[in-house]
mmCIF file of C-alpha atoms and ligand atoms in Angstrom:
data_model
loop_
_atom_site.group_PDB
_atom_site.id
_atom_site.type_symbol
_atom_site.label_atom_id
_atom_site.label_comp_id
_atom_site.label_asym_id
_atom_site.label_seq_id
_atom_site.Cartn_x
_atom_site.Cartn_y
_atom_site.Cartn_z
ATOM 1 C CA UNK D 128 101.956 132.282 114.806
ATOM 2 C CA UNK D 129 98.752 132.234 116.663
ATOM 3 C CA UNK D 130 95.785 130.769 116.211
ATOM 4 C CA UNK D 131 92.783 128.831 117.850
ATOM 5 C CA UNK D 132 89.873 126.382 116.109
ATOM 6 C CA UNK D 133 87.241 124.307 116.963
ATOM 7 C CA UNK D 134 85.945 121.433 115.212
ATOM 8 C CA UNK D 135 83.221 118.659 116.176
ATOM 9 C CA UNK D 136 83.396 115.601 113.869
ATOM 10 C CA UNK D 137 81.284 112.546 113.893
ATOM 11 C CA UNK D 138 82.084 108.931 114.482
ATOM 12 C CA UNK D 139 80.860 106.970 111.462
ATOM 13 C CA UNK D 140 79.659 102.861 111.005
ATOM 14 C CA UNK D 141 80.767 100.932 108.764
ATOM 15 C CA UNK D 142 78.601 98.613 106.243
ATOM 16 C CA UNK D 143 81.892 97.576 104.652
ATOM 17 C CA UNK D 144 84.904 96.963 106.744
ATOM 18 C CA UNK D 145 87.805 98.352 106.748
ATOM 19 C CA UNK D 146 89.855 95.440 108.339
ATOM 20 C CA UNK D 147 93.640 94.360 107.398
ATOM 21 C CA UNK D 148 96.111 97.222 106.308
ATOM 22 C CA UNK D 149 98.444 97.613 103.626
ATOM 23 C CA UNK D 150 100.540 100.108 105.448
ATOM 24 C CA UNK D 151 99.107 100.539 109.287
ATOM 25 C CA UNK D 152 101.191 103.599 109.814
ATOM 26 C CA UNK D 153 99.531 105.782 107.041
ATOM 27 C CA UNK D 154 96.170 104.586 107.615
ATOM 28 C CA UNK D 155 95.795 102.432 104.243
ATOM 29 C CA UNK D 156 93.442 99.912 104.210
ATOM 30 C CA UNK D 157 93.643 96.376 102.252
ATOM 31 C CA UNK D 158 89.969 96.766 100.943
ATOM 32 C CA UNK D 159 87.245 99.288 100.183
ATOM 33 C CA UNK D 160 85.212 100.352 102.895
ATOM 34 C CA UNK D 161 81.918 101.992 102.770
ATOM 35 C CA UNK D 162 80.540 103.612 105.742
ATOM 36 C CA UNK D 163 77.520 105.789 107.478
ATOM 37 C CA UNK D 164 78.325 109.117 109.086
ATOM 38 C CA UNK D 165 76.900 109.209 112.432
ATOM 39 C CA UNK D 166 74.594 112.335 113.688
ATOM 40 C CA UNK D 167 75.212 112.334 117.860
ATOM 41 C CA UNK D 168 78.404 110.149 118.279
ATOM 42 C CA UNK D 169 80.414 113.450 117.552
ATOM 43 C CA UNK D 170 84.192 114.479 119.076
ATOM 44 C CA UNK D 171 84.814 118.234 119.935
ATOM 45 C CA UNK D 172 88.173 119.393 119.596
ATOM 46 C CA UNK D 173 90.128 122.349 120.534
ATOM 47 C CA UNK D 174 93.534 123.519 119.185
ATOM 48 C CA UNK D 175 95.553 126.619 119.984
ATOM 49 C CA UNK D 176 99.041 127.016 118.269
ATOM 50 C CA UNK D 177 101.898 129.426 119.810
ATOM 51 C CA UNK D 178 105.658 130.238 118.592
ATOM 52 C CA UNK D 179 108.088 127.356 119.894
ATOM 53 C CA UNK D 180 111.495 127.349 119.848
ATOM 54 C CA UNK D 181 113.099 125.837 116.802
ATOM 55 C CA UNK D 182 115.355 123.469 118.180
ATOM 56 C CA UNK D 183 111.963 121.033 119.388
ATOM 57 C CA UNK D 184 108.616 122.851 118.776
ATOM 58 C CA UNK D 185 107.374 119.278 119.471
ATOM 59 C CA UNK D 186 108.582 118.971 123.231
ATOM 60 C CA UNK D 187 105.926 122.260 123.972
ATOM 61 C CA UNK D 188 102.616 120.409 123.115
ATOM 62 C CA UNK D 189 100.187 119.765 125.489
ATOM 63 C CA UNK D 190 96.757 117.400 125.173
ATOM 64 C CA UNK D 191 94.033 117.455 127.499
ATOM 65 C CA UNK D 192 90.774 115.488 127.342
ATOM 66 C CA UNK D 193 87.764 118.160 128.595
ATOM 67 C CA UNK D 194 85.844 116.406 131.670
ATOM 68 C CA UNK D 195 82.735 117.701 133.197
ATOM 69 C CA UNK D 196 85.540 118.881 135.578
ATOM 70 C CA UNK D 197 87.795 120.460 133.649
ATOM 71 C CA UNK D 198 90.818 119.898 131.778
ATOM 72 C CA UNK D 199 92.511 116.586 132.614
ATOM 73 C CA UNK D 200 95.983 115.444 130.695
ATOM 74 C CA UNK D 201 95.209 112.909 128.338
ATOM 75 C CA UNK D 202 96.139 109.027 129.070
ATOM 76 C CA UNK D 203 99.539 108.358 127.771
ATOM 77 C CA UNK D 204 98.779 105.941 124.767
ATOM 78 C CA UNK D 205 95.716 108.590 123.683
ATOM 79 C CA UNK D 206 98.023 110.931 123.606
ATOM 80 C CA UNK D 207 101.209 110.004 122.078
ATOM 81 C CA UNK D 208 98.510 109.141 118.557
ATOM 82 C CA UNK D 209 98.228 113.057 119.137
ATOM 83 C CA UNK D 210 101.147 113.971 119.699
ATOM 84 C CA UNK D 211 102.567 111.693 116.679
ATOM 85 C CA UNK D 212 99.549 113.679 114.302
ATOM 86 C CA UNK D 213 100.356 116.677 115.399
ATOM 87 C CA UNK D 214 104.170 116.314 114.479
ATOM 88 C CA UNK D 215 103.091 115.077 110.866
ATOM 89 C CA UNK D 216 100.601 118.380 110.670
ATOM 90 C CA UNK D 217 103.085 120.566 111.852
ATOM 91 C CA UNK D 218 105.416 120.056 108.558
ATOM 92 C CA UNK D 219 102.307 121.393 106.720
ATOM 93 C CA UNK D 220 103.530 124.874 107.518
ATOM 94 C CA UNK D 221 107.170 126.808 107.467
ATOM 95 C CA UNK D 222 107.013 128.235 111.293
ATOM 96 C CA UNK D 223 107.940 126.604 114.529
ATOM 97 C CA UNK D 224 105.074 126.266 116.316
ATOM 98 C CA UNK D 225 103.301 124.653 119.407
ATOM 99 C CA UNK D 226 100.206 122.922 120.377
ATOM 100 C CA UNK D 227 97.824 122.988 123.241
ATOM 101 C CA UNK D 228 94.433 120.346 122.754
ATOM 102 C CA UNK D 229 92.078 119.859 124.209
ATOM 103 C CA UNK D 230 89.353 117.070 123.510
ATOM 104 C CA UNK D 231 86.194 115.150 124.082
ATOM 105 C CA UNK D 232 83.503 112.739 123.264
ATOM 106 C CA UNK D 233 80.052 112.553 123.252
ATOM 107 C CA UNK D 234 80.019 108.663 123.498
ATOM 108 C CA UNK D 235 81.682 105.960 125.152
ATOM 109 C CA UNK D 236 85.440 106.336 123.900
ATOM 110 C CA UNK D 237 87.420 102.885 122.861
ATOM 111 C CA UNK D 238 84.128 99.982 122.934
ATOM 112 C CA UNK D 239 83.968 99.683 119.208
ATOM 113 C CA UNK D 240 82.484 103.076 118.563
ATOM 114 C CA UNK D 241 85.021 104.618 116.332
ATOM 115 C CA UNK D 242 85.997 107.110 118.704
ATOM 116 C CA UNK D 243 89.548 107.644 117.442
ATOM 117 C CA UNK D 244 87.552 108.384 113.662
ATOM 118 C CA UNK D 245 86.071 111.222 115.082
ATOM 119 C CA UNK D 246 88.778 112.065 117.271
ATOM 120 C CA UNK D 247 91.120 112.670 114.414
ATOM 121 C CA UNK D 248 89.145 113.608 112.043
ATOM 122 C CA UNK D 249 88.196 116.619 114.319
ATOM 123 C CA UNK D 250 91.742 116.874 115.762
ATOM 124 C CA UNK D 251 92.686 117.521 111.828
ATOM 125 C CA UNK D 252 90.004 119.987 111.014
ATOM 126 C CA UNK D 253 90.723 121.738 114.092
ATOM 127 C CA UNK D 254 94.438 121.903 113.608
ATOM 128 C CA UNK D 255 94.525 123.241 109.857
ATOM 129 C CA UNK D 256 92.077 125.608 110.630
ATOM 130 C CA UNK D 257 94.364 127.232 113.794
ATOM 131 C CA UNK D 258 97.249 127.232 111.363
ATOM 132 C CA UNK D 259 95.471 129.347 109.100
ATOM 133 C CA UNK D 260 95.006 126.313 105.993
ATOM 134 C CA UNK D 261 91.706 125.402 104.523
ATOM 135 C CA UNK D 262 92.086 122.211 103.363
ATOM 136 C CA UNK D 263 89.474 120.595 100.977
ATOM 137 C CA UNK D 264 87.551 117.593 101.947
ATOM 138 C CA UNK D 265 89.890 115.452 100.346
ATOM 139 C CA UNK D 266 93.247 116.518 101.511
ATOM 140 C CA UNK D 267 90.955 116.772 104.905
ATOM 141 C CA UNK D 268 90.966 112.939 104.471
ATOM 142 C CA UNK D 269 93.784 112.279 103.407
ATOM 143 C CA UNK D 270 95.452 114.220 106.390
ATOM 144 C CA UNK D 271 93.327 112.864 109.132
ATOM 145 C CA UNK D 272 94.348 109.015 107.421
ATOM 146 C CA UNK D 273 97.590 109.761 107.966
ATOM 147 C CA UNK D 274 96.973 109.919 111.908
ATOM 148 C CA UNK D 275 96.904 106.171 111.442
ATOM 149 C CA UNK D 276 92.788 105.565 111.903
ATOM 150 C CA UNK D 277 91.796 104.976 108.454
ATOM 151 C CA UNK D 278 88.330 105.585 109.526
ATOM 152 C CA UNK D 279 89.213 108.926 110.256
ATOM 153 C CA UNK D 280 89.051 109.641 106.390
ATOM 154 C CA UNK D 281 85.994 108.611 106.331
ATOM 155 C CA UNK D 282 84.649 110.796 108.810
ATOM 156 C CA UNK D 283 85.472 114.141 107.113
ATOM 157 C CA UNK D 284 82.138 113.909 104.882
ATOM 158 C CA UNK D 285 78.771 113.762 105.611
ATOM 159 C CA UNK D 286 75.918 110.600 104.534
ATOM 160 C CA UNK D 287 77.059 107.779 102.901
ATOM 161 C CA UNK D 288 80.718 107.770 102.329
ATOM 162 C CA UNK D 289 83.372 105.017 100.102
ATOM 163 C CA UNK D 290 87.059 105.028 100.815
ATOM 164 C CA UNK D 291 89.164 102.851 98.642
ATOM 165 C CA UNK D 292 91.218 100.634 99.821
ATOM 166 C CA UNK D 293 95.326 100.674 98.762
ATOM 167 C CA UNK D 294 98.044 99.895 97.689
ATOM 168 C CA UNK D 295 98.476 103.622 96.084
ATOM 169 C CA UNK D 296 97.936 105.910 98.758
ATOM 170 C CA UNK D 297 97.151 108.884 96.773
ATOM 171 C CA UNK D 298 93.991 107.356 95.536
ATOM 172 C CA UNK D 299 93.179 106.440 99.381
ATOM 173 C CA UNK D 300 90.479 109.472 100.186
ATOM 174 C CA UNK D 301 86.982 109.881 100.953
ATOM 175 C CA UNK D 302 84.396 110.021 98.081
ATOM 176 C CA UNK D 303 80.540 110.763 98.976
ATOM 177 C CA UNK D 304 77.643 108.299 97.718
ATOM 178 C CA UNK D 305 74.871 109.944 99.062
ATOM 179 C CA UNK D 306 73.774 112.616 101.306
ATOM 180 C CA UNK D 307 72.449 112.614 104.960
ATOM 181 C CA UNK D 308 69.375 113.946 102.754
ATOM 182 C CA UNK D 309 69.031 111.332 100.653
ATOM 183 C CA UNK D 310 68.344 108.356 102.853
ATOM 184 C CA UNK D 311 67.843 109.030 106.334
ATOM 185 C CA UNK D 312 68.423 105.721 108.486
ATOM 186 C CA UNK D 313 68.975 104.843 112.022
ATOM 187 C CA UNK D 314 71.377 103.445 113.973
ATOM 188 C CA UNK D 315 70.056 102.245 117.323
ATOM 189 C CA UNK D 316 73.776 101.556 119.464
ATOM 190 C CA UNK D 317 73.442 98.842 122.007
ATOM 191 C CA UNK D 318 75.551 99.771 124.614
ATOM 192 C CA UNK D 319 76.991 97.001 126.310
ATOM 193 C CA UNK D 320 80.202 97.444 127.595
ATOM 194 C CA UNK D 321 81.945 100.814 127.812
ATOM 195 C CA UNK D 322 85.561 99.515 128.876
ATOM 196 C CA UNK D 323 88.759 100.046 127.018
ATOM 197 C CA UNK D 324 88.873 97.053 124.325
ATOM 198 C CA UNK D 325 91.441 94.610 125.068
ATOM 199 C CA UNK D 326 92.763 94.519 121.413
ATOM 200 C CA UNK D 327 93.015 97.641 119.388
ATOM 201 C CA UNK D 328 91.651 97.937 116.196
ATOM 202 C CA UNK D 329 95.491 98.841 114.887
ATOM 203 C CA UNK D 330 96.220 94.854 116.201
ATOM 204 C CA UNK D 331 93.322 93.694 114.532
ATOM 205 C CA UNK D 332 94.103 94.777 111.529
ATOM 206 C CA UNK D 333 97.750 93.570 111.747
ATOM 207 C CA UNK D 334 96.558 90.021 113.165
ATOM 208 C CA UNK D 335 93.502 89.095 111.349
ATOM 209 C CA UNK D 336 95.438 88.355 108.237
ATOM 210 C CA UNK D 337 96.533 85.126 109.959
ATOM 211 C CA UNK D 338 93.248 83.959 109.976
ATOM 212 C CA UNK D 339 92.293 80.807 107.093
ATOM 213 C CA UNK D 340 89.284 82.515 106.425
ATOM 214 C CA UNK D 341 90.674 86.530 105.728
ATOM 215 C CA UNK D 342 91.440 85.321 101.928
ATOM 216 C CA UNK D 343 87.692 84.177 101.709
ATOM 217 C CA UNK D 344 86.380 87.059 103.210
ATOM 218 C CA UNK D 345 88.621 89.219 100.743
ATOM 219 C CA UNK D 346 86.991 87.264 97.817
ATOM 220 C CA UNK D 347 83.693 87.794 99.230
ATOM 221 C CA UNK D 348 83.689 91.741 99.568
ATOM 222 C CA UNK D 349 83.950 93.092 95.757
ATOM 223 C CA UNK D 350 80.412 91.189 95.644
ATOM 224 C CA UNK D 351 78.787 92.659 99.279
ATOM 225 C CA UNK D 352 80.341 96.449 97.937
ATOM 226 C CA UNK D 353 78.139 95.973 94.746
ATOM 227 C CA UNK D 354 75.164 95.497 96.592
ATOM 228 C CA UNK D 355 75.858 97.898 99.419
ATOM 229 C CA UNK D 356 76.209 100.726 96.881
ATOM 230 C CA UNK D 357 73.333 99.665 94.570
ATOM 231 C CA UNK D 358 70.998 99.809 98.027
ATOM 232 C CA UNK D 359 72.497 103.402 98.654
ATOM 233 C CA UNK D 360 71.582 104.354 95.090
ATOM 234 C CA UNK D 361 68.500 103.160 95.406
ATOM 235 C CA UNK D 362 67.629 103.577 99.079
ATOM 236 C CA UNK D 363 66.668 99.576 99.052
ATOM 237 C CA UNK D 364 66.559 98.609 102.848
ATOM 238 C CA UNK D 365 66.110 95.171 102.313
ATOM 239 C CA UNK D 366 69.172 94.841 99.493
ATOM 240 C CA UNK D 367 71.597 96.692 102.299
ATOM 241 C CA UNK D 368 70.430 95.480 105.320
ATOM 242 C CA UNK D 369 71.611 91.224 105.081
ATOM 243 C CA UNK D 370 74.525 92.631 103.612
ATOM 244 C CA UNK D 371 75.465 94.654 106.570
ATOM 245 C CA UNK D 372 74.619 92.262 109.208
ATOM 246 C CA UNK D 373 76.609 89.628 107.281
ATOM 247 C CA UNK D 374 79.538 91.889 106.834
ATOM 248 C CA UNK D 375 79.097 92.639 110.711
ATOM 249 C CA UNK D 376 79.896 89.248 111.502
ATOM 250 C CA UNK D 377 82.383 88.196 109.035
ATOM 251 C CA UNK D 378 84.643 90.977 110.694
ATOM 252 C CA UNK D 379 84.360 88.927 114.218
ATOM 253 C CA UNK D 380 84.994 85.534 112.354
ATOM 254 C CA UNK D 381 88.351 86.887 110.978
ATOM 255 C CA UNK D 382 89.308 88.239 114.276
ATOM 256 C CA UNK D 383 88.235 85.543 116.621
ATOM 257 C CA UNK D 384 89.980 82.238 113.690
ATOM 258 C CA UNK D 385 93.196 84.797 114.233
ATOM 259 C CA UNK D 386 96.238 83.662 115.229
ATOM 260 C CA UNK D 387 96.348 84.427 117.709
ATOM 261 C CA UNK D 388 92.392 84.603 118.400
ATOM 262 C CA UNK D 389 91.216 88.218 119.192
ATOM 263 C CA UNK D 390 86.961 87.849 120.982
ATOM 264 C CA UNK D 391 85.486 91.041 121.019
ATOM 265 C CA UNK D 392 82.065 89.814 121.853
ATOM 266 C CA UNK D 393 80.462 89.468 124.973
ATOM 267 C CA UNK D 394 77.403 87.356 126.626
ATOM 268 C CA UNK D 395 75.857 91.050 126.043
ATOM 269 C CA UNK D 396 77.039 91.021 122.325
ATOM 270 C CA UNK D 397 75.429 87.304 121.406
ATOM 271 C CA UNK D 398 71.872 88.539 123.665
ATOM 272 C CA UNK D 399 71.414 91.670 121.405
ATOM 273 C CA UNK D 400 72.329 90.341 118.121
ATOM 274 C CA UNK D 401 69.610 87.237 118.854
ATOM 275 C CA UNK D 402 67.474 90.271 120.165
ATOM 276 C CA UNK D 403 67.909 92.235 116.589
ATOM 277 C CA UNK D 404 66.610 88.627 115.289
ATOM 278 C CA UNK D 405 64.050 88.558 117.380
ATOM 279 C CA UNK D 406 62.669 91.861 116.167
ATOM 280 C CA UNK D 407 62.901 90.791 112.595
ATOM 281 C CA UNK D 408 60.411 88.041 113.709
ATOM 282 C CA UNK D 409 58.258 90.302 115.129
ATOM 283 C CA UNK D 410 57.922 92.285 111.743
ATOM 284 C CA UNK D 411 60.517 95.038 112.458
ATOM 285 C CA UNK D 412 62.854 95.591 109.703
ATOM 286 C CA UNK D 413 66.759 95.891 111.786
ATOM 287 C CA UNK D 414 70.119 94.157 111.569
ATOM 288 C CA UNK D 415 73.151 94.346 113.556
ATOM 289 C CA UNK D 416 76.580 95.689 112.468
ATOM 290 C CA UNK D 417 79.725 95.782 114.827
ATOM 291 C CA UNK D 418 82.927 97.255 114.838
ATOM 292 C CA UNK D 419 86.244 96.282 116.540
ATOM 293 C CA UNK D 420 84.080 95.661 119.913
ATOM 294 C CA UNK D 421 81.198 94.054 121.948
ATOM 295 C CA UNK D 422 78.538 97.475 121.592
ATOM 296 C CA UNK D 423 75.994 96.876 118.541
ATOM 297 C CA UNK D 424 74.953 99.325 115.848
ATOM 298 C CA UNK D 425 71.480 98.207 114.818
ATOM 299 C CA UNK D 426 70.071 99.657 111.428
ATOM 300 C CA UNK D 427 66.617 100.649 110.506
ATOM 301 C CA UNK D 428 64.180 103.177 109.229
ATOM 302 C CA UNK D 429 63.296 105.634 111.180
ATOM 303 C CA UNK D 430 59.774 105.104 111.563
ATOM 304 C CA UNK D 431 61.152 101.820 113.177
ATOM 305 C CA UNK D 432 63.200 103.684 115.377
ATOM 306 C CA UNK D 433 61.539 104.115 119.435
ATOM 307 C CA UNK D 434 60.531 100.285 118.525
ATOM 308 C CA UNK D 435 64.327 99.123 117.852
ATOM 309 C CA UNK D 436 65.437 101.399 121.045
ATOM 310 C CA UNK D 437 62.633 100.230 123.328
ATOM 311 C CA UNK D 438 63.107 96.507 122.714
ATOM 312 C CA UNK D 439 66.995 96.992 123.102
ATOM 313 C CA UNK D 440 66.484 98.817 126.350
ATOM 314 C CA UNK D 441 64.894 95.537 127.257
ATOM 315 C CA UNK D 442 67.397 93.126 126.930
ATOM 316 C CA UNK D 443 69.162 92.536 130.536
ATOM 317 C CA UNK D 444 72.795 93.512 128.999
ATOM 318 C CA UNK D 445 72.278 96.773 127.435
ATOM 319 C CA UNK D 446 73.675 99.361 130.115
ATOM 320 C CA UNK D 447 72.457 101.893 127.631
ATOM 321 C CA UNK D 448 70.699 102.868 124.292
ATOM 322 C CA UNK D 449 72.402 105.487 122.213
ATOM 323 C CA UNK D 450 69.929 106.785 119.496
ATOM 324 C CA UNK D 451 71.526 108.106 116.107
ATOM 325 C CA UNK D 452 71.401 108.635 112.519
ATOM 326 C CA UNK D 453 72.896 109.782 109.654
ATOM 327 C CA UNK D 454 74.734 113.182 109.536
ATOM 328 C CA UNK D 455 75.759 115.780 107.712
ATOM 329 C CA UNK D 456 79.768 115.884 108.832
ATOM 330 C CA UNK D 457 82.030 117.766 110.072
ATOM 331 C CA UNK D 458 82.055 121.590 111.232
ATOM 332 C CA UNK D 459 83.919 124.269 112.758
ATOM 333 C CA UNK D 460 82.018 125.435 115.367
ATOM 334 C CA UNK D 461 82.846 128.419 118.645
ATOM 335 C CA UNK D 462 82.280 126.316 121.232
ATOM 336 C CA UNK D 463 85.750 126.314 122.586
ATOM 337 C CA UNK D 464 87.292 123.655 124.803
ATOM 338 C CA UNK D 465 90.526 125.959 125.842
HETATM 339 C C1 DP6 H 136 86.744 97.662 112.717
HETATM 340 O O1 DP6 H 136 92.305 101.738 112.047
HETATM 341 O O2 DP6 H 136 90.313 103.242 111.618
HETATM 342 O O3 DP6 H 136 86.200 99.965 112.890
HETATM 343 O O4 DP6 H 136 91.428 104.122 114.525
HETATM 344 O O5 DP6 H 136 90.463 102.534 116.151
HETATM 345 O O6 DP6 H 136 88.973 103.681 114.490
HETATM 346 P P1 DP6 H 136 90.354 103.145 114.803
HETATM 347 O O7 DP6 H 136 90.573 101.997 113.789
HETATM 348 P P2 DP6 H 136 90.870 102.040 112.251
HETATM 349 O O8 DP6 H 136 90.040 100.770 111.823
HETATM 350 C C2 DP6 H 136 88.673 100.710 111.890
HETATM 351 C C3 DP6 H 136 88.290 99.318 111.889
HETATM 352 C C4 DP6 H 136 86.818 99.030 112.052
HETATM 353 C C5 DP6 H 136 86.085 98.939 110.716
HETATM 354 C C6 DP6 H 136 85.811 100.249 110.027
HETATM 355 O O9 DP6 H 136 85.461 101.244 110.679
HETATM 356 O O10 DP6 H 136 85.895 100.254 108.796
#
């Protein structure tokens, strides 16, 4: 068997955290999680498949990431996550065969932007698709959870997106709350740092449920999901946005009263979230969200927009402003990386 498919899938931020794991393997998370799809933030992925030999199809795969220079081979860690996916998707059909990928960002991979949600939510679309399946947008996220980034699932729709949290896997899949159409906000990313983080989101979620304060925070969520979806239903910017910037920092508070302690923030994190303050003094409607990093997501309207991106460029720490919004999701698309 033959085939060849591109797919570009977006990163997405999440209002509601996913953050602590019922089973870290399959991707299922302890709570609900609610997120937006992102616009720009996108990952392009290439897959070709050829006939293997039967004894190890597996040993004939090959990952690249796509450089301005060409094709490099992927970091080791990056891709044995690939590698392990691609063994899983594999099963999905009765003939032996082997992978070539090829892959890359449009943003700063590993600082708390979700790359590996994009990465495998594209490196699932693209991989059905050049085995000749057409998965629906739920077995889409079910599929690209299994890769072990439960934020993957989430990035296989477009808008404003719920996944539930476990224990029962099956019910574990993406379900749409609103459409890129139907509220169009911002999200202004402060770039701050664009390093590897030192602690992967996989040993965040494992370690956070040390912390004294993870049961509190677990009490505290089935109230900030009410309100999160009742501002989505109701495009209410000032019901979401507290609720977002609280939930941004509660994820930080359970990772840094860890055992032990995991500090994703930097001196650059702590200027722009006083910044994002700052604004809101100023009259500027914005708060701050973070993921498993130092960069911050800040969320407006988008007639506050060049404001929130002008005042961030400001600020001594931001290396660099990434402007986005709310998208539509994935596609399949011709621009081949192989
Ligand atoms: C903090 O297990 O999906 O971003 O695979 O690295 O994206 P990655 O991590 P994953 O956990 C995501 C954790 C989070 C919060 C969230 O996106 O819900």
């Amino acid at each position: 068997m033959t085939g060849r498919a591109t797919a570009e899938a977006p990163a997405n931020i999440a209002f509601i955290k996913y953050w602590g794991a019922h089973d870290l393997g399959r991707g299922v998370p302890l709570n609900t999680s609610v997120s937006m799809t992102l616009d720009r933030c996108v990952s392009t992925c290439t897959v070709e498949t050829r006939p293997a030999k039967s004894d190890d199809p597996g040993s004939a795969d090959e990952v690249f990431l796509a450089e301005s220079d060409g094709l490099q081979p992927a970091p080791e860690a990056f891709a044995r996550r690939v590698l392990n996916h691609l063994d899983r998707l594999r099963c999905l059909v009765d003939d032996d065969v082997a992978f070539r990928v090829a892959t890359k960002n449009s943003f700063p991979a590993a600082a708390g932007m979700a790359s590996s949600a994009s990465g495998f939510a594209a490196l699932t679309l693209a991989t059905t698709r050049a085995l000749g399946l057409d998965p629906s947008r739920h077995e889409l996220s079910v599929l690209a959870r299994r890769s072990g980034s439960g934020s993957a699932a989430r990035s296989v729709l477009g808008g404003y997106v719920e996944l539930p949290g476990g224990p029962h896997e099956e019910d574990v899949y993406a379900r749409p709350l609103a459409s890129a159409e139907d509220w169009e906000l911002r999200d202004v990313v402060a770039v701050v740092a664009t390093e590897p983080k030192s602690v992967s989101s996989l040993e965040g979620h494992r370690r956070v449920r040390s912390s004294p304060y993870f049961r509190e925070r677990l009490a505290l969520l089935p109230g900030r999901l009410d309100a999160v979806r009742q501002a989505i239903e109701g495009r209410d910017f000032h019901l979401l946005g507290p609720v977002v910037e609280e939930e941004g920092i509660d994820l930080h508070l359970v990772a840094m009263s860890a055992i032990p302690p995991i500090f994703y923030w930097t001196p650059g994190t702590i200027e722009t979230l006083d910044g994002v303050r700052k604004l809101r003094r100023d009259g500027v409607e914005a708060y701050s969200t973070m993921d498993a990093g130092p960069n911050v997501h800040v969320i407006c309207r988008p007639a506050d927009e060049a404001q929130v991106a002008e005042r961030l460029t400001e600020l001594a720490s931001v290396q660099r402003v990434i402007r986005d919004g709310v998208g539509s999701g994935p596609r399949l698309c011709e621009d081949h990386l192989l």
